[in-house]
Coordinates of C-alpha atoms in Angstrom, one line a residue:
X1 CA 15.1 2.0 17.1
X2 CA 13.3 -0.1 19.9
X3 CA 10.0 1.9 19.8
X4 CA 6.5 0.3 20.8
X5 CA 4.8 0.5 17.7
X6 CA 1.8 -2.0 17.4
X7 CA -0.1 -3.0 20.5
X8 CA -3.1 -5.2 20.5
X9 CA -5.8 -4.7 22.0
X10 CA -7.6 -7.0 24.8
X11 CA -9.6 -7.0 28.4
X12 CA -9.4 -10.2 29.9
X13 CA -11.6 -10.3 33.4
X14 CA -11.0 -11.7 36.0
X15 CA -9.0 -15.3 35.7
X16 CA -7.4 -17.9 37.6
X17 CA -4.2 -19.0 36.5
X18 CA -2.9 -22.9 37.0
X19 CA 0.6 -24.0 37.4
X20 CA 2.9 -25.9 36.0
X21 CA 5.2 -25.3 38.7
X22 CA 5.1 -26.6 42.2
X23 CA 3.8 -23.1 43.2
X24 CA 0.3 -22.3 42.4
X25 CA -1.6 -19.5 42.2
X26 CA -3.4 -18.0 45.4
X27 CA -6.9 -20.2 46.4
X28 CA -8.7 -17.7 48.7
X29 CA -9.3 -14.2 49.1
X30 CA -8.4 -12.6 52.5
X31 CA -7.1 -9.3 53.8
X32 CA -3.6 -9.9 52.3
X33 CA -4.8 -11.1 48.7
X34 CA -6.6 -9.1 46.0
X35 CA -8.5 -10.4 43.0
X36 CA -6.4 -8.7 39.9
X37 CA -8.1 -8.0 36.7
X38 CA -5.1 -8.1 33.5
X39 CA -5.7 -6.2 30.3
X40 CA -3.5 -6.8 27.3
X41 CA -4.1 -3.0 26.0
X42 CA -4.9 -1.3 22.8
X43 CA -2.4 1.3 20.8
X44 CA -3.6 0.8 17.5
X45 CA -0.6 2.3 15.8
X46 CA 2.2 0.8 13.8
X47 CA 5.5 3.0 13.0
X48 CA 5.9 3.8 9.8
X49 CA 9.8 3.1 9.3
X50 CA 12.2 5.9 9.5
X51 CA 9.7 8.1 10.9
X52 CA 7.6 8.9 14.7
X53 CA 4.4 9.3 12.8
X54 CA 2.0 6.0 13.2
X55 CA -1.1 4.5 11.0
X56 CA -4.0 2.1 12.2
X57 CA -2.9 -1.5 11.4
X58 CA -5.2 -3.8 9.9
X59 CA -8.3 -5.7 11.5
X60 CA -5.8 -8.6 10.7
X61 CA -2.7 -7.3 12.4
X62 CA -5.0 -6.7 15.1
X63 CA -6.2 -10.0 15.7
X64 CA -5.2 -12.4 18.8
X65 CA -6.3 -16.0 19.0
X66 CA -4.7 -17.3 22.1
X67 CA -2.3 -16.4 24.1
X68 CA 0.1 -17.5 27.0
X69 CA 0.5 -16.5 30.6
X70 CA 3.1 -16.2 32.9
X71 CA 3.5 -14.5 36.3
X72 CA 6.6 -14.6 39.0
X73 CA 6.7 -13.1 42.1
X74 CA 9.7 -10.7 42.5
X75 CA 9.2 -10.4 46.1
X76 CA 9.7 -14.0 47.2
X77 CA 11.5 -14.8 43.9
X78 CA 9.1 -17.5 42.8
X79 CA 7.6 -18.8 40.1
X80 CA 3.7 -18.4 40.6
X81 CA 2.0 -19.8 37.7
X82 CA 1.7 -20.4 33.7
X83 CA -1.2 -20.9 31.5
X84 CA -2.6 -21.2 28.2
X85 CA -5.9 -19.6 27.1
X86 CA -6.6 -21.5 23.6
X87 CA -9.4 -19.2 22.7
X88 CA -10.4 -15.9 22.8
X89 CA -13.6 -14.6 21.9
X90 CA -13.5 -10.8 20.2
X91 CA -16.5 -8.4 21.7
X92 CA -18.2 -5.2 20.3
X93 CA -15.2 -3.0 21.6
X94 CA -12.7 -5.0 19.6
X95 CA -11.5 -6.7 23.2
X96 CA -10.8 -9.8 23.9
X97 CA -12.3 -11.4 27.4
X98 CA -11.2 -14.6 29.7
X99 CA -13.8 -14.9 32.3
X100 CA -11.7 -16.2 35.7
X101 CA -10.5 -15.0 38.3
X102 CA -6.8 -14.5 39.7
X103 CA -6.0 -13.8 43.6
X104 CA -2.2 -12.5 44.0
X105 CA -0.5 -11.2 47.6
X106 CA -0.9 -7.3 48.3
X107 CA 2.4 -5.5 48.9
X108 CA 4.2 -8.2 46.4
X109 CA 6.3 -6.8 43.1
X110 CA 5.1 -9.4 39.9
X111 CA 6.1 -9.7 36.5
X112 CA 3.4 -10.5 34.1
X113 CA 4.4 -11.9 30.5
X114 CA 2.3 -12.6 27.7
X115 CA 2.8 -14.6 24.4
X116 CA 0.1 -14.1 21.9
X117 CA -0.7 -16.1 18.5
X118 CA 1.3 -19.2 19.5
X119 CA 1.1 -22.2 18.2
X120 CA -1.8 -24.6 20.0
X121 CA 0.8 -27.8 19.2
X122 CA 3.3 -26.5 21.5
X123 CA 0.5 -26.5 24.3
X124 CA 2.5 -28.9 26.6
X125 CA 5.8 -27.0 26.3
X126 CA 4.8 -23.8 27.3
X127 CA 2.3 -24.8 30.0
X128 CA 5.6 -27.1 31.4
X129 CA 7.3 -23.8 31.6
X130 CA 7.7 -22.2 34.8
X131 CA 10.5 -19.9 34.6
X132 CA 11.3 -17.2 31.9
X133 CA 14.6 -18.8 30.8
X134 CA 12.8 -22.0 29.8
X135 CA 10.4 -19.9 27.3
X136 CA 13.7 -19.4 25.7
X137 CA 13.5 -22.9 23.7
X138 CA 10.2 -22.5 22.1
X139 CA 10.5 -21.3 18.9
X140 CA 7.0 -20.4 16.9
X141 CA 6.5 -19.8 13.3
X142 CA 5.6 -21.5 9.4
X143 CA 5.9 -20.2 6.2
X144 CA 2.2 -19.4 6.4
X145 CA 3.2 -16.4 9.2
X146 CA 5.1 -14.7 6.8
X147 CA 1.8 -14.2 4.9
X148 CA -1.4 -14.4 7.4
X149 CA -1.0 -11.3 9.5
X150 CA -3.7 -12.9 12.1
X151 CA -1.1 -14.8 13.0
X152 CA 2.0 -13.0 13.6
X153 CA 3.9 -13.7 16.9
X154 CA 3.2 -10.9 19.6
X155 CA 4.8 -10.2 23.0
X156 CA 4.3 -8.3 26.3
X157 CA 5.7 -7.9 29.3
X158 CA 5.0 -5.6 32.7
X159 CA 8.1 -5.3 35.1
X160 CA 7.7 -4.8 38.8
X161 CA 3.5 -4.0 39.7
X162 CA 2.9 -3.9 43.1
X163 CA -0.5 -5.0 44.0
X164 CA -2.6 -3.9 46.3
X165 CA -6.5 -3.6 46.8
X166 CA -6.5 -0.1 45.2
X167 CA -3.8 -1.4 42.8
X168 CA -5.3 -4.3 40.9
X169 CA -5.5 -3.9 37.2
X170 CA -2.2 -5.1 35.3
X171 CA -2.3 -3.5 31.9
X172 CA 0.2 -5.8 29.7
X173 CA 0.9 -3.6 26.0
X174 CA 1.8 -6.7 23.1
X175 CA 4.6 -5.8 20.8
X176 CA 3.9 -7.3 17.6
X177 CA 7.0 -9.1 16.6
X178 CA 6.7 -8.6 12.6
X179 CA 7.8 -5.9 10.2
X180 CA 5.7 -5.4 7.2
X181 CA 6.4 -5.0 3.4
X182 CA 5.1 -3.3 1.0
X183 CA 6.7 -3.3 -2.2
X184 CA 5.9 -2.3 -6.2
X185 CA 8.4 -2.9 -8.8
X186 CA 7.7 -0.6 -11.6
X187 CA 9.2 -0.8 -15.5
X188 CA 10.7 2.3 -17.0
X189 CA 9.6 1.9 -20.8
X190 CA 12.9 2.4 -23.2
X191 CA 13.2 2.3 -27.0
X192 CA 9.7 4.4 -26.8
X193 CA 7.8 5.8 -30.7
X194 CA 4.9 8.7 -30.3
X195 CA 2.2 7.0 -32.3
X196 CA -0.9 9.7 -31.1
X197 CA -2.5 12.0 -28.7
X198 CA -6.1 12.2 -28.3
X199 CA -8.4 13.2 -25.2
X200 CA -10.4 10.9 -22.8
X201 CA -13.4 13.2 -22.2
X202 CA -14.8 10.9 -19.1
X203 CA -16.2 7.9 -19.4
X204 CA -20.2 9.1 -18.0
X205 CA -19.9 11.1 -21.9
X206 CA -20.2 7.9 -23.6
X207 CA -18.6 9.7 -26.4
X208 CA -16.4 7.9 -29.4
X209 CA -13.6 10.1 -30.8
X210 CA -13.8 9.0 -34.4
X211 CA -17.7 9.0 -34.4
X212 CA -19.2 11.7 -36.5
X213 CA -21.5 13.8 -34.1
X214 CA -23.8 17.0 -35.1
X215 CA -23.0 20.0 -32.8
X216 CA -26.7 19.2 -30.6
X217 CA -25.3 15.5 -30.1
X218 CA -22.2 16.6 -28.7
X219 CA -24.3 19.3 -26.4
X220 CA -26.6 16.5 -25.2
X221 CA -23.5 14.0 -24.6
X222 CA -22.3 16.9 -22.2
X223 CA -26.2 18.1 -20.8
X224 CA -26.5 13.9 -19.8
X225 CA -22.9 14.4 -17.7
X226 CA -24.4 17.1 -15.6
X227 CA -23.1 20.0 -17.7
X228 CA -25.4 22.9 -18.2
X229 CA -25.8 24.4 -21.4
X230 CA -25.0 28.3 -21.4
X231 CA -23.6 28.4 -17.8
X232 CA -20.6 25.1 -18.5
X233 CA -21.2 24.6 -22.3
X234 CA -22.1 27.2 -25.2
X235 CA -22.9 26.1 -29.0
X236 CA -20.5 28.0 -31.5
X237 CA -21.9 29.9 -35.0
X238 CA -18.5 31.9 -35.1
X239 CA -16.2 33.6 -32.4
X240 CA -19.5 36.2 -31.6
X241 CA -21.3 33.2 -29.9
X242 CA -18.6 33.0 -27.4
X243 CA -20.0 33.9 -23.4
X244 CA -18.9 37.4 -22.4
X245 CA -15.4 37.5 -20.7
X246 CA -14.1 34.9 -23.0
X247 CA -11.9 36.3 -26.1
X248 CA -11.6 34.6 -29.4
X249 CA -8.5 32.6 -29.3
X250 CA -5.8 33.5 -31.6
X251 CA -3.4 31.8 -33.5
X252 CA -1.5 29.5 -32.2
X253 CA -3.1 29.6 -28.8
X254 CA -5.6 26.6 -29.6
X255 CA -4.0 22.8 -29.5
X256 CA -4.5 19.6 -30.5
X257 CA -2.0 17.7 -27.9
X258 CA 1.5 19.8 -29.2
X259 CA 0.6 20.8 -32.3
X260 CA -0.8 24.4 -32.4
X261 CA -4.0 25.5 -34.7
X262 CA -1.9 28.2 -36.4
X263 CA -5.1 29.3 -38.7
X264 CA -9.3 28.5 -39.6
X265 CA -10.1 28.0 -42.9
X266 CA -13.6 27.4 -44.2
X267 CA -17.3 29.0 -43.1
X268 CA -16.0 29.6 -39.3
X269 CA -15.2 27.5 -36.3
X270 CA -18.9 26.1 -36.1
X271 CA -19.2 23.7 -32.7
X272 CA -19.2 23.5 -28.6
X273 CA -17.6 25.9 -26.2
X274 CA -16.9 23.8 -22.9
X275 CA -15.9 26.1 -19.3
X276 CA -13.1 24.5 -17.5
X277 CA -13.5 20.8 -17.8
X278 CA -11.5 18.4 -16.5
X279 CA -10.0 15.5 -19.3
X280 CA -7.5 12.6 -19.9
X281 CA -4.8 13.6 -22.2
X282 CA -3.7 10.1 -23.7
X283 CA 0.0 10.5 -25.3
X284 CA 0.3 7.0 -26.9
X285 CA 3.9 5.5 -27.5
X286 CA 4.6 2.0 -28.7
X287 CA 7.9 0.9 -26.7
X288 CA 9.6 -2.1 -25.0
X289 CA 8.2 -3.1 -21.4
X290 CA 8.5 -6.0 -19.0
X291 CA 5.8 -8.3 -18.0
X292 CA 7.0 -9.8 -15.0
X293 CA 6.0 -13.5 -14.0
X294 CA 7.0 -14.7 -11.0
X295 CA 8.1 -12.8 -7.9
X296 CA 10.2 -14.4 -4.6
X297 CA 11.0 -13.2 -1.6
X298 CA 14.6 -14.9 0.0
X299 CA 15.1 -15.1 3.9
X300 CA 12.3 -14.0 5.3
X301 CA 12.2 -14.7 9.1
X302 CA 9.3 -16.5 9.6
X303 CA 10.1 -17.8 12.9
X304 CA 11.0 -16.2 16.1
X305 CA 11.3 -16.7 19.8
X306 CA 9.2 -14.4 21.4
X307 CA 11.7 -13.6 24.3
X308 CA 14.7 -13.5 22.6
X309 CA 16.0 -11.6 19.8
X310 CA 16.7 -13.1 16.5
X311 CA 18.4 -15.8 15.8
X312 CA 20.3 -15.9 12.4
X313 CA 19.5 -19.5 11.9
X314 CA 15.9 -18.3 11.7
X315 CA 15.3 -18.1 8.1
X316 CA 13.0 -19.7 5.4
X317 CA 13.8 -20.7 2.1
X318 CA 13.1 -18.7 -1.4
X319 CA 8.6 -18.3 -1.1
X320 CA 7.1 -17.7 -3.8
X321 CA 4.4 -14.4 -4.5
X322 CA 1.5 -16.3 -5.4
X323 CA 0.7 -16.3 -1.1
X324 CA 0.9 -12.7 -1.1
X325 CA -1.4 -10.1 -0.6
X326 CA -1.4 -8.4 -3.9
X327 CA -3.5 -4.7 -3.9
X328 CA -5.0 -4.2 -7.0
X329 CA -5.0 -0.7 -7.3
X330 CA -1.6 0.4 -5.6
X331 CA -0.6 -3.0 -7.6
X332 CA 1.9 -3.8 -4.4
X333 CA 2.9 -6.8 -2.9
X334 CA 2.5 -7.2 1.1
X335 CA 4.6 -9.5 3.2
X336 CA 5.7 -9.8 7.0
X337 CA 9.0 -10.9 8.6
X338 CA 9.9 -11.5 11.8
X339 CA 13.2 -9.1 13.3
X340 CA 13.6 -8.0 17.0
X341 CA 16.3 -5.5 16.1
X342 CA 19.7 -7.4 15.7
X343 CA 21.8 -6.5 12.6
X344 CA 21.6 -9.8 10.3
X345 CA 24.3 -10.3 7.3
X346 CA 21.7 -11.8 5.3
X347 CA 19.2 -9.0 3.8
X348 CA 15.6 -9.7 2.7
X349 CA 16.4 -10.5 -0.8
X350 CA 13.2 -9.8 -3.5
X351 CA 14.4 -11.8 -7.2
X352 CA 11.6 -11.7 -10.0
X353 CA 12.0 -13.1 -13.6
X354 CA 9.4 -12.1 -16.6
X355 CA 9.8 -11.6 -20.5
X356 CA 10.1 -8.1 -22.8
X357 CA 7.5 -8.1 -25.1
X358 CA 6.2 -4.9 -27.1
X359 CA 3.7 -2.7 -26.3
X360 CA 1.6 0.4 -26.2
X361 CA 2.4 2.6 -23.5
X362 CA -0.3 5.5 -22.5
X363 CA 0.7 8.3 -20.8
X364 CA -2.1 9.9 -19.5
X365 CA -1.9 13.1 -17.4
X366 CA -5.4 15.4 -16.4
X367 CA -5.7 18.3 -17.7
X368 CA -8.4 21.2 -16.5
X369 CA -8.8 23.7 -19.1
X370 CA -11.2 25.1 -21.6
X371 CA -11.9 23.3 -24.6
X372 CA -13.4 23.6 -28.0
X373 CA -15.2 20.8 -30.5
X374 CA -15.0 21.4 -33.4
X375 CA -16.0 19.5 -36.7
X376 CA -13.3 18.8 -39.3
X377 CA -12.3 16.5 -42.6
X378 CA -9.5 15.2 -40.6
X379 CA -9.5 12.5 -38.7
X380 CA -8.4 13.1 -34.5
X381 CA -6.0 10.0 -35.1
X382 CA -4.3 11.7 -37.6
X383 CA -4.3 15.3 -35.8
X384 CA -2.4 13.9 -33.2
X385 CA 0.2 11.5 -34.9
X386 CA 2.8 13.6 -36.7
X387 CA 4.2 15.3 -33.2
X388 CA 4.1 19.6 -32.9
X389 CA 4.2 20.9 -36.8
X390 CA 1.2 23.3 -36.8
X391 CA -2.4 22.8 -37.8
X392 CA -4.3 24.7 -40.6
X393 CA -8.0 23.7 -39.7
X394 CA -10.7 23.9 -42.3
X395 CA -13.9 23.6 -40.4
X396 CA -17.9 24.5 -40.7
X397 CA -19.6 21.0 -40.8
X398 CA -19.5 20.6 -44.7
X399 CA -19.0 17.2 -45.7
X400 CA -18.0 16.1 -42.4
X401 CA -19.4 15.5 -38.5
X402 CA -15.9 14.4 -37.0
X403 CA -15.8 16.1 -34.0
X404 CA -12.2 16.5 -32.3
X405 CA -10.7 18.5 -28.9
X406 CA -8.6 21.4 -28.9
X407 CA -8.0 22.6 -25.7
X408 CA -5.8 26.4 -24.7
X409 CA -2.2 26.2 -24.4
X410 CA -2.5 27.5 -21.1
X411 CA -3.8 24.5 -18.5
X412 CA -4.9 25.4 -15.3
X413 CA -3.9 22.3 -13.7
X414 CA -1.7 19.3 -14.9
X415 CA -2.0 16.9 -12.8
X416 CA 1.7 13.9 -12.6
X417 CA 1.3 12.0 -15.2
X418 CA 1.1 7.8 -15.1
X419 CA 2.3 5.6 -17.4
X420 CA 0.1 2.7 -18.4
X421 CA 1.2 -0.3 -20.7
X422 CA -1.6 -1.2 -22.6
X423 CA -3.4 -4.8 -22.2
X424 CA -2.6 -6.0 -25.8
X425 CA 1.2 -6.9 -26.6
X426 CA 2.6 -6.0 -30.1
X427 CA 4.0 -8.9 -31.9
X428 CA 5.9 -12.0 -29.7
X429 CA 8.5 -12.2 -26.7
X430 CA 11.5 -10.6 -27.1
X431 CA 13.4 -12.5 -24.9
X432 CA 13.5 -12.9 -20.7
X433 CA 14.1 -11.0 -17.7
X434 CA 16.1 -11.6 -14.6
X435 CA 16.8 -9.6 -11.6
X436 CA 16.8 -9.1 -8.3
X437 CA 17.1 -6.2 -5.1
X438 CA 18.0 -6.0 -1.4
X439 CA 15.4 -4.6 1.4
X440 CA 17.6 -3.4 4.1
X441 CA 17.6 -0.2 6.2
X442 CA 20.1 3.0 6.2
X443 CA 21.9 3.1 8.9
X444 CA 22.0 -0.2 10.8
X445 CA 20.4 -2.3 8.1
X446 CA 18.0 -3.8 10.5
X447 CA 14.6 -4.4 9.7
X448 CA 12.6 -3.5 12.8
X449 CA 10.0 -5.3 14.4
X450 CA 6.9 -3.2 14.3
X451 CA 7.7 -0.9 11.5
X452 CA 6.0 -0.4 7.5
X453 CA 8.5 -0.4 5.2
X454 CA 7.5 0.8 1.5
X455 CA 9.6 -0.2 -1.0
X456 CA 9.7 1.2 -4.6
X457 CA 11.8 -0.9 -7.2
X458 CA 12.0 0.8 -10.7
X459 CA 13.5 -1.4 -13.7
X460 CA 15.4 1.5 -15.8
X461 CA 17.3 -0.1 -18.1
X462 CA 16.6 -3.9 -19.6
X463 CA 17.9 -5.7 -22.4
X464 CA 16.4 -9.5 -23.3
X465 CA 18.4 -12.3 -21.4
X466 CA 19.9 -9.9 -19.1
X467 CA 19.4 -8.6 -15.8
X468 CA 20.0 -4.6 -16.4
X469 CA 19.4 -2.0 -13.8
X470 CA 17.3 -1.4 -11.1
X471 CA 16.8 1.9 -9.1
X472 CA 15.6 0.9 -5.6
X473 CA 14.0 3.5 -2.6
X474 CA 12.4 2.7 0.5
X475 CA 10.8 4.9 2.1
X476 CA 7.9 6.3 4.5
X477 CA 4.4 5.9 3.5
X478 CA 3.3 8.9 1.6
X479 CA 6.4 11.0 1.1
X480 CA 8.5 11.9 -1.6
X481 CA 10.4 9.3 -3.2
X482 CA 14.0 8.6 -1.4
X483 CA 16.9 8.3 -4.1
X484 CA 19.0 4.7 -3.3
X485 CA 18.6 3.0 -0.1
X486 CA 17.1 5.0 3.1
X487 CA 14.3 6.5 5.0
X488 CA 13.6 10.2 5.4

């Protein structure tokens, strides 16, 4: 795939052009010569890999900071001029504007080729350029490219405009020359142990599961989240105070996580009727996980030669994950590499080391459904520890407040579930963890320049001091999850 997939966006007006070769750019306008206006245009849209759909790229990934000129003259087969802008200034429009002026011969074919993000040391080399073959030995890139996406390498070129005085706008479209990485490596938890269910009601409830609350605290706590009592919540005598439409439930159709309320004993289930509120189920498990430590990324490209494809020589050492972008909330890494589409033997190659410790693992999945509070002797802890044997309730607020959640058998929507290890570990290290996964694509194994590639690692099996098993997918942003390597 050779498809155009980022193109930054710039106007430059009118400019003159000096030469580094003994042909210069035109002096005067006349009847034969045109002042030409080049625009390095705007496509924001980068290829999502394995796929013709497109996102908007970054403000970053955007971003051009100089650039690097070139023009020949097909027509007389000359080389007409080179030059290096060192700065450009970014306007309101997100364009970027070199006030000069450039005067080129009507009726005459050009080729117009622009390097952007170059490095400003190499000044002198390209501006000493002043044919397209000698571009050909200046190679750009650090370690720092591979992580700064303001700085990736970009490249442009326009074939064969004619120019005349109704043809005088060259629009040059800039390939960027970078792929980037998205990656999350995720731990399947083993050797798991149910400990407890219990219900996370919101956190705008303010509401403490093991507190003891009276039947008007717990309509208040509800009242102060924007509920309204007797349209979304409804205080219980008995089954008689339930709203019309809403039948008593019957045995075993109320539960406590699993475990079915299989009869009421007592003065009656006393509390709060709640109308289809959405909760936290919490399934609490105390297993092995990993916590990984350091993260490294082996042969990324970060050099390139803008005008030639990749060279296999082009490769950095191991870099460590500390210099990249880390999101928070999708907790994936972000890195670029240079490729221009040449199949390379030596794959992107992600290794990560860490330690198994024990810990609590959540599971927490929404649930919308109707729920009851009721009070009991029990504690909720309790209620939800011993798995899905029934529950003979003895309620009616004597001797106890506790209030816990039932909720009907039947949810209206369950939402995937997540699984969250929990902040405090359980006892010391068990031992280390190595291991290690290629990036690489399906059917040519090239990375592509231009293209997001989202890559899912998932550590499924993992024993202290070894490297276990890994379950690897890339795949297109925001689709289902692609089983071993490939793309949709």
């Amino acid at each position: 795939m050779n498809i155009k997939n980022i193109i930054v966006g710039i106007s430059l007006i009118l400019f003159g052009l000096s030469s580094c070769s003994e042909e210069t750019a035109i002096d005067e306008l006349n009847e034969s010569t045109s002042e030409v206006q080049i625009i390095l245009s705007s496509v924001p849209a980068i290829t999502k890999a394995g796929s013709p759909e497109t996102e908007k790229p970054t403000d970053f990934e955007l971003k051009v900071q100089n650039c690097v000129l070139g023009i020949y003259d097909k027509t007389e087969q000359k080389w007409i001029s080179t030059q290096f802008i060192s700065s450009l200034t970014e306007d309101k429009d997100k364009t970027y504007k070199v006030a000069s002026s450039l005067k080129l011969m009507n009726n005459h074919a050009y080729t117009v080729m622009v390097i952007a993000n170059v490095d400003e040391i190499k000044k002198e080399a390209y501006e000493a350029c002043n044919s397209f073959k000698a571009f050909e030995s200046i190679k750009e890139g650090t370690k720092e490219y591979a992580f700064d996406a303001s700085k990736l390498l970009k490249y442009g070129k326009i074939e064969n405009f004619e120019v005349s005085s109704q043809n005088k706008r060259i629009e040059v479209p800039l390939d960027i020359l970078a792929a980037r990485i998205e990656f999350v490596i995720n731990v399947k938890q083993t050797d798991v142990k149910f400990e407890e269910t219990y219900y996370e009601m919101g956190t705008n409830l303010k509401l403490d599961i093991e507190k003891k609350y009276s039947v008007e605290e717990v309509l208040e706590k509800f009242e102060a989240a924007g509920l309204v009592r007797n349209e979304d919540i409804f205080p219980l005598e008995n089954w008689n105070s339930l709203p019309a439409g809403v039948k008593p439930p019957q045995s075993n159709e109320l539960y406590y996580g699993d475990r079915p309320i299989i009869s009421f004993q007592g003065n009656g289930p006393k509390g709060v009727y709640i109308r289809n509120y959405k909760a936290i189920r919490v399934d609490k498990y105390m297993g092995k996980t990993i916590e990984i430590d350091k993260i490294f990324i082996g042969n990324i490209r970060t050099q390139a030669i803008a005008v030639l494809p990749y060279e296999e020589n082009n490769m950095s050492n191991l870099l460590e994950y500390d210099k990249m972008d880390y999101n928070n909330i999708t907790r994936k890494y972000s890195f670029y590499t240079y490729a221009k589409g040449v199949k390379t033997k030596e794959p992107l190659q992600v290794s990560f080391s860490g330690h198994v410790v024990k810990k609590y693992i959540l599971k927490k999945t929404a649930v919308t459904t109707d729920w009851f509070v009721f009070a009991d002797v029990y504690s909720p802890k309790i209620w939800g520890s011993t798995g899905s044997e029934g529950i003979k309730m003895e309620s009616g607020w004597k001797g106890s407040n506790t209030v816990f959640f039932t909720t009907m058998g039947n949810w209206k929507d369950d939402d995937s579930s997540i699984d969250i290890p929990d902040e405090e570990s359980i006892g010391s290290e068990l031992g280390s963890y190595n291991n290690s996964f290629s990036i690489k694509g399906k059917e040519s194994e090239m990375i592509e320049f231009g293209h997001l590639y989202n890559v899912t690692a998932t550590i499924t099996d993992f024993t202290p001091q070894s490297t276990g098993t890994l379950n690897v997918s890339i795949q297109d942003y925001n689709t289902v999850t692609v089983p071993g390597f490939g793309f949709n």
